[in-house]
Amino acid sequence: MNILVCISNVPDTTTKVTFNANNTQFNTAGVQFIINPYDEIALARAIELTDGGKGAVTVIHVGEAANEPTIRKALAIGATDAVRVNAPAHDAYFVAVQIAEYVKQHPFDLILTGRESIDYNGSKVAAMLGELLDIPSVSIIKKLDVDGANGTVEREIEGGKEVLTIPLPFVAGTAEGVAEPKIPNMRGIMSARTKPLTVVEPVEVKASSEIISYETPAPRGQVKLIPADDVAKLVDLLHNEAKVI
């Protein structure tokens, strides 16, 4: 079984977010980038499914050469080989088209993504890939198993769980619970240096979106403590100061 895992390069969760170029670009100065945590879950499950010679895991990333340390980490964790589409990730549609074009030329039995990237939280790529490749797609799965020519996924729905059996190939967006992220060991780190990393040029895609500007959340205001028995004062503040009632 050949599995493709789509990975993105995101700022570390402790990053202090700032913008430049008149608030139209993310300021990358001094920022440490990591594999998107949800993509790490997908990678860990792919490695588990192919462990013991049961298949191969390819990771694919749409991004520039500066992102290759992130790709090498995925190889150190256990991916067999990697592909980098040599273009900045303009938006989710651009990324999905680039990955789909590669898959059309190099078919896979299973395509995994994270449920979303932690920088944009779009949850779009998995669904777009399914549409572009004309194969089933299911997002935010909590469990994934493969038996022969079919996969079984589990999703949380309101009031319970949904279990689906889907014929291969399909696309799945993984969430917490599918697998535990793996930490690369020294052997993996050393072998990652020599594992294949293929660079392919992007296909032309007309821009479908444009970022006008970014805004940071408003600073948190001061907290006022009201005695539990002073309901009248609480109502007065909510009505006249906060103006929420």
C-alpha angles and dihedrals in degrees: 000000000000116000127191117206118195113213132187132201111236137171116266112266091246093058118127102227118225134159137216139184091064092313094303099109135049110244106237096181110129093356120140113217126210140179108279103264094230090051089053088058090053091048093049092052092047090054091049092050093051098038116130097032095302093132147311134281121216121188120206127196132182107214149088130290092266088071095060094101087065090051092048089054089056088052090049090053090057114281114144098221141341142226127204121195103213101231139087112264098251096180142325094279092051091050093047093050093050093050093044092052090053092048092051088061096037110034121207133196094225134015120201131190133168116263088252141333115262093229101056102012091208103144089201110115099073093052093044091051091053091051095045093048095038093233132120118281130191126180137206097021121177099195135027132187132165125209116177111304095350138070127208120210132182126210133183115240132175107293098004148348134304120215118195132185111207130183117238132286104053141133123245131186108211129215137180114313099037091096142332114259112253127232114221115242126215093265090053092048092052095046092048089070092066102034115113117270111183120198117207128183119244126252116240113267126179110235111257097186141025130205109231097182145324127235129197119222116268114265114268111261128227118284120235118204116214123193110254092238096050098087094153093060091048092052091047092053093046091049104039104026109026091029093207096127 
